[in-house]
Coordinates of C-alpha atoms and ligand atoms in Angstrom, one line a residue:
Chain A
X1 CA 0.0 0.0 0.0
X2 CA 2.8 2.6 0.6
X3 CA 4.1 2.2 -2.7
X4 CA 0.7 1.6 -5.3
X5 CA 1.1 5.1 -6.8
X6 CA 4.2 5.8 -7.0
X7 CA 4.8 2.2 -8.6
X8 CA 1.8 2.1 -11.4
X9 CA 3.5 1.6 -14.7
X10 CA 0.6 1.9 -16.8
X11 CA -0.2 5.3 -18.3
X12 CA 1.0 7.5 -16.6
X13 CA 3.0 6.9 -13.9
X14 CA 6.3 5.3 -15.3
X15 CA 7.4 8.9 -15.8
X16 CA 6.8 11.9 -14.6
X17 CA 6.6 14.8 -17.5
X18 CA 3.5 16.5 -17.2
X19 CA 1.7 13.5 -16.4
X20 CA -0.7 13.0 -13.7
X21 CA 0.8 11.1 -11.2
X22 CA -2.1 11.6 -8.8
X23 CA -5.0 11.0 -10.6
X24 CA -3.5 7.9 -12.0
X25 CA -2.9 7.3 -7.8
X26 CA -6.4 7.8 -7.8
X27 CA -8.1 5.8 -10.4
X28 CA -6.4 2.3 -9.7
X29 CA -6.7 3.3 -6.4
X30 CA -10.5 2.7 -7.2
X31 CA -10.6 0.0 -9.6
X32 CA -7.8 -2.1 -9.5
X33 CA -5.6 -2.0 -6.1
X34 CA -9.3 -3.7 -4.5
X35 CA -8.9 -6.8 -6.3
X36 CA -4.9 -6.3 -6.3
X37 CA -5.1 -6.4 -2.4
X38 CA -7.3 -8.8 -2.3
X39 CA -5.7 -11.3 -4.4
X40 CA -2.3 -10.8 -2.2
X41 CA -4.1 -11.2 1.4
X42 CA -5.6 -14.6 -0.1
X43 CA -2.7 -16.0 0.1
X44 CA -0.8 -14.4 2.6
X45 CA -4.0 -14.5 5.2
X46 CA -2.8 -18.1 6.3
X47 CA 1.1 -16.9 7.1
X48 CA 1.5 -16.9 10.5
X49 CA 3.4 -14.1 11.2
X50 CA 7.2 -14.4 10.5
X51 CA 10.1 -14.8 12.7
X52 CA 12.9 -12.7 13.5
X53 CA 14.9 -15.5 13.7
X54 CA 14.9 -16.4 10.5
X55 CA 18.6 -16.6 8.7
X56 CA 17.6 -13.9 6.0
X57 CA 16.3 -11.7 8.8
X58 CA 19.8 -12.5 10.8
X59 CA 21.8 -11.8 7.4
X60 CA 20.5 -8.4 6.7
X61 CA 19.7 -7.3 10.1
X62 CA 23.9 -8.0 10.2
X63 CA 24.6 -6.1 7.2
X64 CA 22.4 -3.5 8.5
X65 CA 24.8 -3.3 11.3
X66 CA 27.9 -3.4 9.8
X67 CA 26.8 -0.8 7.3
X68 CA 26.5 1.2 10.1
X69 CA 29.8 0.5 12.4
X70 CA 31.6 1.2 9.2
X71 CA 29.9 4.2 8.6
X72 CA 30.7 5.6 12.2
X73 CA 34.4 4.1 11.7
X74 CA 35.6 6.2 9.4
X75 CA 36.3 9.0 12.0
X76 CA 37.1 11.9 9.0
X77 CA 37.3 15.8 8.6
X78 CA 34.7 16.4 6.0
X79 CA 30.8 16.4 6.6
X80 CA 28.3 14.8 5.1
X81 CA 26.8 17.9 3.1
X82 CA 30.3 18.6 2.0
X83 CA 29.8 15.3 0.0
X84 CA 26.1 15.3 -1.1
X85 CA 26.9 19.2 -2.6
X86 CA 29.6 17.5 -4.8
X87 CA 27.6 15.2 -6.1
X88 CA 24.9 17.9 -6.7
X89 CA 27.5 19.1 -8.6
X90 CA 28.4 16.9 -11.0
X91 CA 25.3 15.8 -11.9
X92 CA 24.0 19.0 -12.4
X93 CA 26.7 20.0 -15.0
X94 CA 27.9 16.4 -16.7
X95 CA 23.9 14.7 -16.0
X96 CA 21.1 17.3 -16.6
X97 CA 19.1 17.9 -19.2
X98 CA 21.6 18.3 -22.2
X99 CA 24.3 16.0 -21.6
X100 CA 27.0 14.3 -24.1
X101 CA 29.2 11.1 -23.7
X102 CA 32.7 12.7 -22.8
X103 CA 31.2 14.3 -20.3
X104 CA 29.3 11.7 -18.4
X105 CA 32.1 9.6 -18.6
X106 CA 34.2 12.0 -16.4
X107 CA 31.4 12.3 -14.3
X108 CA 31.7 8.6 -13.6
X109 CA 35.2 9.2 -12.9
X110 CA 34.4 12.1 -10.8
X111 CA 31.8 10.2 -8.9
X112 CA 34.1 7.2 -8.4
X113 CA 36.5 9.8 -6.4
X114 CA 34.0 11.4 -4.4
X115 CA 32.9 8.3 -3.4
X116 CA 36.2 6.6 -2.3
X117 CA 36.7 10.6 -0.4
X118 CA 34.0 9.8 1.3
X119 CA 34.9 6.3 2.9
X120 CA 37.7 7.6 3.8
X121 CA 37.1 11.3 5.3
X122 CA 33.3 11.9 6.1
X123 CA 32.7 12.6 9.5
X124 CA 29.6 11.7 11.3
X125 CA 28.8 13.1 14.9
X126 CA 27.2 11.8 17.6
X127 CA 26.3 8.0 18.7
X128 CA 24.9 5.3 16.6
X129 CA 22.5 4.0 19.3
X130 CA 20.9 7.4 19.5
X131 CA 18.4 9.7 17.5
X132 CA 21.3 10.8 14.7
X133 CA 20.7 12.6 11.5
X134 CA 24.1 12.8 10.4
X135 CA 23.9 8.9 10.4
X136 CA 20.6 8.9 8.2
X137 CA 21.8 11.4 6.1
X138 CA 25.4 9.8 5.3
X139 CA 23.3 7.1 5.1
X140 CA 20.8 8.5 1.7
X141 CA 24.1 10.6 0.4
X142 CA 26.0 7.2 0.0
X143 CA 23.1 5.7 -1.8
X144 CA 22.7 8.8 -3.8
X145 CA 26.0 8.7 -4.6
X146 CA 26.0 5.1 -6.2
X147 CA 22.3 6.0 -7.9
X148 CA 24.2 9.3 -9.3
X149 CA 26.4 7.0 -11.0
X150 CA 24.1 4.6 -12.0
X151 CA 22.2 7.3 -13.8
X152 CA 25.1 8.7 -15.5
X153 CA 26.0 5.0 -16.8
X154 CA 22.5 4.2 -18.1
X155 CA 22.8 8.2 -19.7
X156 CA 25.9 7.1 -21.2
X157 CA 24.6 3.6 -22.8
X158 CA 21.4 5.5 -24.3
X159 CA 23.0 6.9 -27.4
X160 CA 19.9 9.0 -28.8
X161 CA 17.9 12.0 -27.5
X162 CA 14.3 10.7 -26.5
X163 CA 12.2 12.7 -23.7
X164 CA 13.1 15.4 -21.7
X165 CA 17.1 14.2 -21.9
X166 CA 19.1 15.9 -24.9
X167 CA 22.0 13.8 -25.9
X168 CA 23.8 16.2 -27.4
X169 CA 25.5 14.0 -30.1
X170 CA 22.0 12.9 -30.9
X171 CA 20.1 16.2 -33.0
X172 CA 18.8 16.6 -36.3
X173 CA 19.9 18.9 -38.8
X174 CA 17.5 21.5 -37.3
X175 CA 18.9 21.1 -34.1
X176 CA 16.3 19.0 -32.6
X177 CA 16.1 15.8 -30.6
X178 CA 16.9 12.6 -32.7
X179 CA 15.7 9.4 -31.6
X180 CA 17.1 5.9 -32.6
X181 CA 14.0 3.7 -32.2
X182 CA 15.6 0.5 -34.1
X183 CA 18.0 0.4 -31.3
X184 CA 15.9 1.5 -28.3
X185 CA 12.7 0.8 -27.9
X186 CA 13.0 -0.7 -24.6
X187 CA 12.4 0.2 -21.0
X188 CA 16.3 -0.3 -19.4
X189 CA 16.6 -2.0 -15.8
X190 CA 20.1 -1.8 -14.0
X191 CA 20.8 -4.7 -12.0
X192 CA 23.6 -4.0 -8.8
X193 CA 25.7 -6.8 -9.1
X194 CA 28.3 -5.9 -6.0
X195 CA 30.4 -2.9 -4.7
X196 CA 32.6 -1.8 -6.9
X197 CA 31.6 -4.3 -10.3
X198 CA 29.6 -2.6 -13.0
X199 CA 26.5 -2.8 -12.9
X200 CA 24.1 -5.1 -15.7
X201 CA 22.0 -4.4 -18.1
X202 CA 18.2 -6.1 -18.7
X203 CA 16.0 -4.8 -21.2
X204 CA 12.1 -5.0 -21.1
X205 CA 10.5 -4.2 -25.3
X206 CA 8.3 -1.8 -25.7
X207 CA 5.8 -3.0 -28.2
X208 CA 3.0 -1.0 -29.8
X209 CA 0.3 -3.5 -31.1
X210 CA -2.3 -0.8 -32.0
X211 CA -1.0 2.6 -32.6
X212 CA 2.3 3.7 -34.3
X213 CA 5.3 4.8 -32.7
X214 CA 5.7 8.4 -34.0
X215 CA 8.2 11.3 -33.0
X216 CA 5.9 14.5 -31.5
X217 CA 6.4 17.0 -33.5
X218 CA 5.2 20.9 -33.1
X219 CA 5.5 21.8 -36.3
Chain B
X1 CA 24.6 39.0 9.1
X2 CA 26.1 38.4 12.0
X3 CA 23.7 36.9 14.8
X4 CA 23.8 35.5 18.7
X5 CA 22.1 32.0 18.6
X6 CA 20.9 30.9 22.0
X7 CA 19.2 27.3 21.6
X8 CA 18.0 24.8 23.7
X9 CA 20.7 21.7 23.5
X10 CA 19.1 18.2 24.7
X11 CA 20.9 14.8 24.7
X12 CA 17.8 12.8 24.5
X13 CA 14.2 12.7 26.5
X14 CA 16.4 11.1 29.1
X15 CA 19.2 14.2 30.4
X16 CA 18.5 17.7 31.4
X17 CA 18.9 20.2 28.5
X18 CA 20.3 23.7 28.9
X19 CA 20.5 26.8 26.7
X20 CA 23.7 27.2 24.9
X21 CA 25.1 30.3 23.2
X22 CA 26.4 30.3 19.4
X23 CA 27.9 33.0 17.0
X24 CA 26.9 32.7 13.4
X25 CA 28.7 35.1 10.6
X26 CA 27.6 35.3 7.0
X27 CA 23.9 35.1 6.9
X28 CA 22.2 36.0 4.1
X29 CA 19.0 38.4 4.5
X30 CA 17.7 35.7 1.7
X31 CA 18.6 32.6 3.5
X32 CA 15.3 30.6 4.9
X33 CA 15.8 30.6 8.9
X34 CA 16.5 26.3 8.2
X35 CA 19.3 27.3 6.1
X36 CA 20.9 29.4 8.5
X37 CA 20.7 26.7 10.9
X38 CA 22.6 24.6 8.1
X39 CA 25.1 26.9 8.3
X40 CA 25.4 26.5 11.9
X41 CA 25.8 23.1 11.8
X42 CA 27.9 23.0 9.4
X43 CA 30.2 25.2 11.7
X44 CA 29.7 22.8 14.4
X45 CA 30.6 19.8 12.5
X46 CA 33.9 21.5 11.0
X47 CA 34.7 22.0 14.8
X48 CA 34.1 18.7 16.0
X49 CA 30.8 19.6 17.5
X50 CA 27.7 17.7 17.4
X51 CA 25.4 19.6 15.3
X52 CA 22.0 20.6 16.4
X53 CA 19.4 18.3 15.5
X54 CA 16.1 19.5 14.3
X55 CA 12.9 18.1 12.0
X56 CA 12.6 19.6 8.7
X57 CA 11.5 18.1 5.2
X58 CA 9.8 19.4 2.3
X59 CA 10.8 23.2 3.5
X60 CA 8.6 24.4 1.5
X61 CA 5.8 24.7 4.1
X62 CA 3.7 21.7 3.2
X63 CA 4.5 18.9 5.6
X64 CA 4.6 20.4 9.0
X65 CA 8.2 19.2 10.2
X66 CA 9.8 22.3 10.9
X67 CA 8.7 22.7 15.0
X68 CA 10.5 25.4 16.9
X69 CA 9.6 28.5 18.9
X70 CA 11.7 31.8 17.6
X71 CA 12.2 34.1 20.1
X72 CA 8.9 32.7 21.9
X73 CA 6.9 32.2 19.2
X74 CA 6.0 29.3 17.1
X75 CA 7.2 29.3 13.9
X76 CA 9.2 32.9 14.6
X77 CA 7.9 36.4 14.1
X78 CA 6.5 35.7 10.7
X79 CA 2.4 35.2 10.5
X80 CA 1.3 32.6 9.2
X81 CA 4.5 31.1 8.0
X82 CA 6.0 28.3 9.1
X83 CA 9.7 27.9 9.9
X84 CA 11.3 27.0 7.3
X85 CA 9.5 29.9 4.9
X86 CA 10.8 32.1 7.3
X87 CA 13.7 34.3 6.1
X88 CA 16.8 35.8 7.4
X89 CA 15.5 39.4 6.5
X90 CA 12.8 39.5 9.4
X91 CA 16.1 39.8 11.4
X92 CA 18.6 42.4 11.7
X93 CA 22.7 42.3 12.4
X94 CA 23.8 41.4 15.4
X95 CA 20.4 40.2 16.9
X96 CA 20.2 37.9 19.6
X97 CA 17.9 34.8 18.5
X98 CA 16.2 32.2 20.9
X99 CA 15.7 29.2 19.7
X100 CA 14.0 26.0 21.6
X101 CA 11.8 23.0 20.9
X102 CA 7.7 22.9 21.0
X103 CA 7.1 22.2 24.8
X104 CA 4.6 20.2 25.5
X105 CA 3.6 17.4 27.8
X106 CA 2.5 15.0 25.1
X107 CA 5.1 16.3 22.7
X108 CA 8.2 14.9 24.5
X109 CA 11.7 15.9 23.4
X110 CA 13.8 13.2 21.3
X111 CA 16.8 15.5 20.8
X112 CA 17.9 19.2 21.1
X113 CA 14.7 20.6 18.7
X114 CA 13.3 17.5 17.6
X115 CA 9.8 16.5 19.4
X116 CA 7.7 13.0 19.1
X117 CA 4.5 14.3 17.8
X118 CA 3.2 10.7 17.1
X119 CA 0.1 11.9 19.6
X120 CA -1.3 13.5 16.6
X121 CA -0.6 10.6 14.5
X122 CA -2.6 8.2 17.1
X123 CA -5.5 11.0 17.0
X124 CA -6.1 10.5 13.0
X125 CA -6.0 7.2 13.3
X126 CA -8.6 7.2 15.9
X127 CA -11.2 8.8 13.7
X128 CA -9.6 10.9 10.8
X129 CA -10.6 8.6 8.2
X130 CA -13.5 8.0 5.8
X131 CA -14.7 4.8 4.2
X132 CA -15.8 4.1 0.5
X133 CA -16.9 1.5 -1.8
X134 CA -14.2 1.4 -4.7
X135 CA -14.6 -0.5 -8.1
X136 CA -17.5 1.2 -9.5
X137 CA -17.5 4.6 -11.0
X138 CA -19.9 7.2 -9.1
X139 CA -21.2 9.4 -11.6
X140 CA -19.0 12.8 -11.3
X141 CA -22.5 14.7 -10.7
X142 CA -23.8 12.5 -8.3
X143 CA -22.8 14.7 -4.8
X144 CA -23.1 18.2 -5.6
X145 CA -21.6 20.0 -3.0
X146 CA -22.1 24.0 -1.8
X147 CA -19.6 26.0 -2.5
X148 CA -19.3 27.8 0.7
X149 CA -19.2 24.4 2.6
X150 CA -16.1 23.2 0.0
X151 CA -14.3 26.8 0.9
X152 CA -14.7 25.7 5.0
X153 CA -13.6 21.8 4.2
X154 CA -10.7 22.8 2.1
X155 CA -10.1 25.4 4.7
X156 CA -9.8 23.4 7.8
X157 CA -8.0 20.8 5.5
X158 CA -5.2 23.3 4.8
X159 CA -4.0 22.2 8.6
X160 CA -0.4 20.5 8.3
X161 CA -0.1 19.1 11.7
X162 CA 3.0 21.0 12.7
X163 CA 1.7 21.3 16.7
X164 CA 2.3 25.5 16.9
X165 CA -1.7 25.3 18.4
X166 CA -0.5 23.0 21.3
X167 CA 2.4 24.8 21.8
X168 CA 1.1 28.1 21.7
X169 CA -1.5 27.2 24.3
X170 CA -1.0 27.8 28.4
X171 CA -2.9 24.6 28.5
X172 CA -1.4 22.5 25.6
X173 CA -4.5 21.7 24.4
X174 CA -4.9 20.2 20.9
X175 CA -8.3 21.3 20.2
X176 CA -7.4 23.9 16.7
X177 CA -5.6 20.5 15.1
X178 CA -8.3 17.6 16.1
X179 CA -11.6 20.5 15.2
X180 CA -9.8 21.1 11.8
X181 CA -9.3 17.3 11.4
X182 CA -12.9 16.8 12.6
X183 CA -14.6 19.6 10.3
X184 CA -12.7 18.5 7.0
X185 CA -14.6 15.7 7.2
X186 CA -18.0 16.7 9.0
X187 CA -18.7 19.3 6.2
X188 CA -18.3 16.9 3.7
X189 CA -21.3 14.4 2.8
X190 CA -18.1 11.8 2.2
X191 CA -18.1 12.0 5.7
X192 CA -21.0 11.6 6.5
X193 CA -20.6 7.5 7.4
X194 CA -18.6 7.9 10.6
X195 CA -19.4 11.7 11.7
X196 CA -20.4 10.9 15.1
X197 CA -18.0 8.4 16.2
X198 CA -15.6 10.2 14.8
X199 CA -15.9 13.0 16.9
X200 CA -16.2 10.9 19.9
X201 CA -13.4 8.9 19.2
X202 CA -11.0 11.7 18.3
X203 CA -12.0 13.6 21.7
X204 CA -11.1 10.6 24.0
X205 CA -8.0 9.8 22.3
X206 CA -7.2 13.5 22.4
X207 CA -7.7 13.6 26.6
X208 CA -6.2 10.2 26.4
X209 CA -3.1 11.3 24.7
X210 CA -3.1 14.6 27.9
X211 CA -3.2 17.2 26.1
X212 CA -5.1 20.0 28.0
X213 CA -8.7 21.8 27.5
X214 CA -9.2 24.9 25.4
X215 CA -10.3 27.7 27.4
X216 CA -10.8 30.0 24.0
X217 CA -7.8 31.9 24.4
X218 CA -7.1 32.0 20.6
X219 CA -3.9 32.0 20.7
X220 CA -3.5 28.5 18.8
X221 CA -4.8 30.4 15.9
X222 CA -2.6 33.5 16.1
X223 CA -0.2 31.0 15.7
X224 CA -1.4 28.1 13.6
X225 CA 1.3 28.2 10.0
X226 CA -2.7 28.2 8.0
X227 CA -4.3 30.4 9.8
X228 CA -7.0 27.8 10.6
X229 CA -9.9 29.5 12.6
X230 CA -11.1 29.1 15.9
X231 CA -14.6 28.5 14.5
X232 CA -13.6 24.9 13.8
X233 CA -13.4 24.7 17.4
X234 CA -16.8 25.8 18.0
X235 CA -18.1 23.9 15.4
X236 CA -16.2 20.5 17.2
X237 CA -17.9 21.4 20.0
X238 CA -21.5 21.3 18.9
X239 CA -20.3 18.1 16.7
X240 CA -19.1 16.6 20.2
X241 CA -22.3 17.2 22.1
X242 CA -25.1 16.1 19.4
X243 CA -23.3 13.5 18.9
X244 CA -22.3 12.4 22.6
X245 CA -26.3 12.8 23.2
X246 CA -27.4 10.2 20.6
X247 CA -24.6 7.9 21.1
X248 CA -26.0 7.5 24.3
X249 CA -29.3 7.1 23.3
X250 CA -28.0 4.5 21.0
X251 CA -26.4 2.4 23.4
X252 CA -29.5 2.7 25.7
Ligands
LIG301 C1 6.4 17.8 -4.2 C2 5.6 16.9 -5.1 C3 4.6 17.4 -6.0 C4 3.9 16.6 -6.8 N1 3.0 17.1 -7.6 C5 2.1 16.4 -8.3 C6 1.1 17.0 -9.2 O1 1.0 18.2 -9.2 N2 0.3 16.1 -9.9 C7 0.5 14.8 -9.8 O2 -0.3 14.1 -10.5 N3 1.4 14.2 -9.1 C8 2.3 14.9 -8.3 N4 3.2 14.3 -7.5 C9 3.4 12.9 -7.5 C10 2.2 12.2 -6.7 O3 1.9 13.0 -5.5 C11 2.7 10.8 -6.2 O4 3.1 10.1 -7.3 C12 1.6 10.0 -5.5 O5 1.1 10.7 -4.4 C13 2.1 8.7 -5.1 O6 1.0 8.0 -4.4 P1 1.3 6.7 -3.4 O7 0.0 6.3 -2.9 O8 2.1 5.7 -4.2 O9 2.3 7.2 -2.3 P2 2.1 8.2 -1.1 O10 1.1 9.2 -1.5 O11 3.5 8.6 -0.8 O12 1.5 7.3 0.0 C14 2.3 6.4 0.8 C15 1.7 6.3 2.1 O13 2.3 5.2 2.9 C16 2.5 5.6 4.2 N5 3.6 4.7 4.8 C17 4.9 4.7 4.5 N6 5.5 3.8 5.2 C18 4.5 3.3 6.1 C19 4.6 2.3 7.2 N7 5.6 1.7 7.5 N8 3.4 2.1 7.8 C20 2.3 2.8 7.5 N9 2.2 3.7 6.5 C21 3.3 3.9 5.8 C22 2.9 7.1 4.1 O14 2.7 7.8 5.3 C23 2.0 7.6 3.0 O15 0.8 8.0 3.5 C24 4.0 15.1 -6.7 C25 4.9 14.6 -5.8 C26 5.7 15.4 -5.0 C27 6.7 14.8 -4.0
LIG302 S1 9.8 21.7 6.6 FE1 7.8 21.1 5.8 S2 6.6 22.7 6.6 FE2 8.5 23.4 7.1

């Protein structure tokens, strides 16, 4: 239930430009997440509730922990905004909007370094067994920071101009967005496959039975 | 800008807390008051300090996160403005600035600013809810509803939860949050359902949860971030006593 909205991939909400994330909320909220809900409990209903002692529980409450200790361990000079602003950063001028290949690949570069800074010279105050904000947030940054690089990979790998991104490599004579459909008509999901390795590629086809895939034009 | 901080520094719900003083330097007249806190902590931190913990999130005045009294006053000098749309310019160099957390009985203090205001979290639950049949379409024309009475539902549904009515009150009573939670819904014929035990249920939790009684003061909505009105209170007190009457007679 907390994610139903945010997750529909129907009409609207797989992106978010100018489309009504809400009222899609809204309208499967009413017809379909009923029987969606439904369907789940009937075969959950019967679960008795589940143990804390069970070895997957064990296995990430532990990495959850060591996460954590390490976190604390690193005992550095530099705080956790310091970070999170670099990042900002670089994705703002290698990953917004227009972007072209040189320059995303030296924002992987770029991110790679911030990211090996940080293990080695963020510095979080205070106690882990207490209320600590600096813990949460170092916590989201270093997330953000592999996501920040994830995006600039999958940027990187999509060699056209489709949407609201701008590839600048990728125009028209005119200037104007050129899209490569032969090649990518396909929804792209990045699998993590470790710290440190890169990360996979899957592909999911878009296919249009009943209407034809056509470049918007204004003109 | 230069300013004098003084702010209320608590370990955790368990130790005493004290005032402490701070010097901040280069404080923009455009900086929200959050940001200059940033800027504190980031000062703190760069010394070794532990920074000053405070709630905050959307900082944009939506979500009702930012709780702290500015120089006595929830929310700072600002009306209805919450904290973080507060700016640096309603200050002037050199000021001295207090700064402490909502106090309130059923508000205790997690850390330094930071408050647990689950109470009002346990209130909604207890009645601030409707219920409705989903997987057919109603026809769009099907409840008309008044005008005026969708001005005072979207009105008292303006209210963000922040907690500046309980801690602007001598009596830390919760009665501008719960009658704005309770008219959103009575005005409404979606709320129609549950309008009586929702009252009744959001009352008791409300004593439950000890906050005090509202002796009309007013001063909740002097300081209520929406400027929700009083009259919701008012109004939750007629709901409270038709409804207590025939839920009696119901059970009888
Ligand atoms: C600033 C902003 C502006 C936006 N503007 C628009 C707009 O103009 N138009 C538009 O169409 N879309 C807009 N969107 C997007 C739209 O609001 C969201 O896509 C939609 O609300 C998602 O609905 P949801 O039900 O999936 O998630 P949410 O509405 O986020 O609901 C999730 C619920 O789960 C609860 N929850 C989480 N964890 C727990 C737990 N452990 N136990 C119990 N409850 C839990 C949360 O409290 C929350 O109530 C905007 C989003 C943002 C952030
Ligand atoms: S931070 Fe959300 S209202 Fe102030």
């Amino acid at each position: 239930m907390y994610g139903l909205g945010e997750c529909i991939f129907s009409d609207h909400g797989a992106n978010r430009l100018g489309a009504s994330a809400l009222m899609q909320g809204l309208a499967d909220g009413y017809f379909v997440i009923p029987y969606t809900v439904g369907a789940f409990l009937s075969t959950q209903i019967s679960v008795p509730a589940i143990s804390t002692d069970h070895p997957e529980f064990e296995k990430c409450e532990k990495s959850v922990q060591s996460k954590i200790d390490k976190l604390m361990g690193v005992g550095g000079t530099k705080s956790v905004d310091h970070f999170h602003k670099q990042l900002g950063k670089i994705m703002w001028e290698y990953c917004g909007m227009s972007r072209n290949g040189e320059g995303l690949k030296k924002a992987i570069g770029m991110i790679r370094e911030v990211k090996k800074e940080f293990w080695q010279d963020v510095r979080i105050p205070g106690e882990k067994n207490e209320f600590n904000p600096e813990l949460e947030k170092a916590w989201r940054v270093i997330d953000l920071i592999e996501l920040g690089e994830l995006m600039c990979y999958d940027a990187l790998d999509r060699e056209e101009s489709c949407g609201g991104h701008f590839r600048e490599e990728y125009k028209t004579e005119e200037g104007e967005a050129r899209r490569r459909d032969p090649e990518y008509t396909y929804v792209a999901a990045w699998e993590y496959t470790g710290d440190g390795n890169d990360p996979s590629l899957h592909k999911e086809k878009l296919e249009f039975n009943n209407i034809e895939l056509k470049t918007r034009s204004y003109k | 800008m230069k300013l004098n901080l003084k702010i209320w520094r608590q370990k955790n719900s368990s130790s005493p807390g004290k005032m402490v003083d701070y010097k901040v330097d280069g404080i923009d007249k455009d900086m929200s008051f959050l940001e200059m806190i940033d800027v504190l902590n980031q000062q703190l931190i760069d010394g070794g300090e532990e920074p000053v913990a405070f709630d905050h999130d959307c900082r944009e005045g939506i979500c009702g996160m930012c709780s702290m009294y500015i120089n006595g006053q929830p929310h700072g000098p600002w009306e209805k403005t919450t904290t973080c749309q507060l700016h640096m310019r309603a200050f002037n160099e050199g000021d001295t600035v207090y700064i402490e957390p909502w106090r309130a009985k059923s508000f205790p203090i997690i850390k330094d600013l930071v408050v647990d205001r689950t109470a009002f979290d346990r209130i909604q639950q207890a009645g601030g809810y409707i219920s409705v049949n989903t997987g057919n379409a109603v026809d769009a024309n099907s409840i008309p509803i008044e005008k005026e009475l969708a001005d005072q539902a979207m009105d008292a549904a303006t209210c963000i939860g922040c907690g500046a009515c309980v801690a602007a009150c001598k009596n830390s009573s919760a009665m501008l949050f719960v009658s704005a939670k309770v008219s959103h819904l009575a005005l409404l014929p979606q709320g129609q359902p549950e309008r009586k035990d929702r009252v009744l249920n959001m009352m008791n939790k409300m004593d439950e949860e000890g906050f005090g009684a509202c002796s009309n003061t007013e001063a909740c909505e002097a300081a209520c971030p929406k400027g929700i009105s009083v009259f919701n209170i008012a109004r939750v007190n007629r709901e409270f006593i038709s409804s207590s009457a025939f839920v009696k007679k119901k059970d009888s």
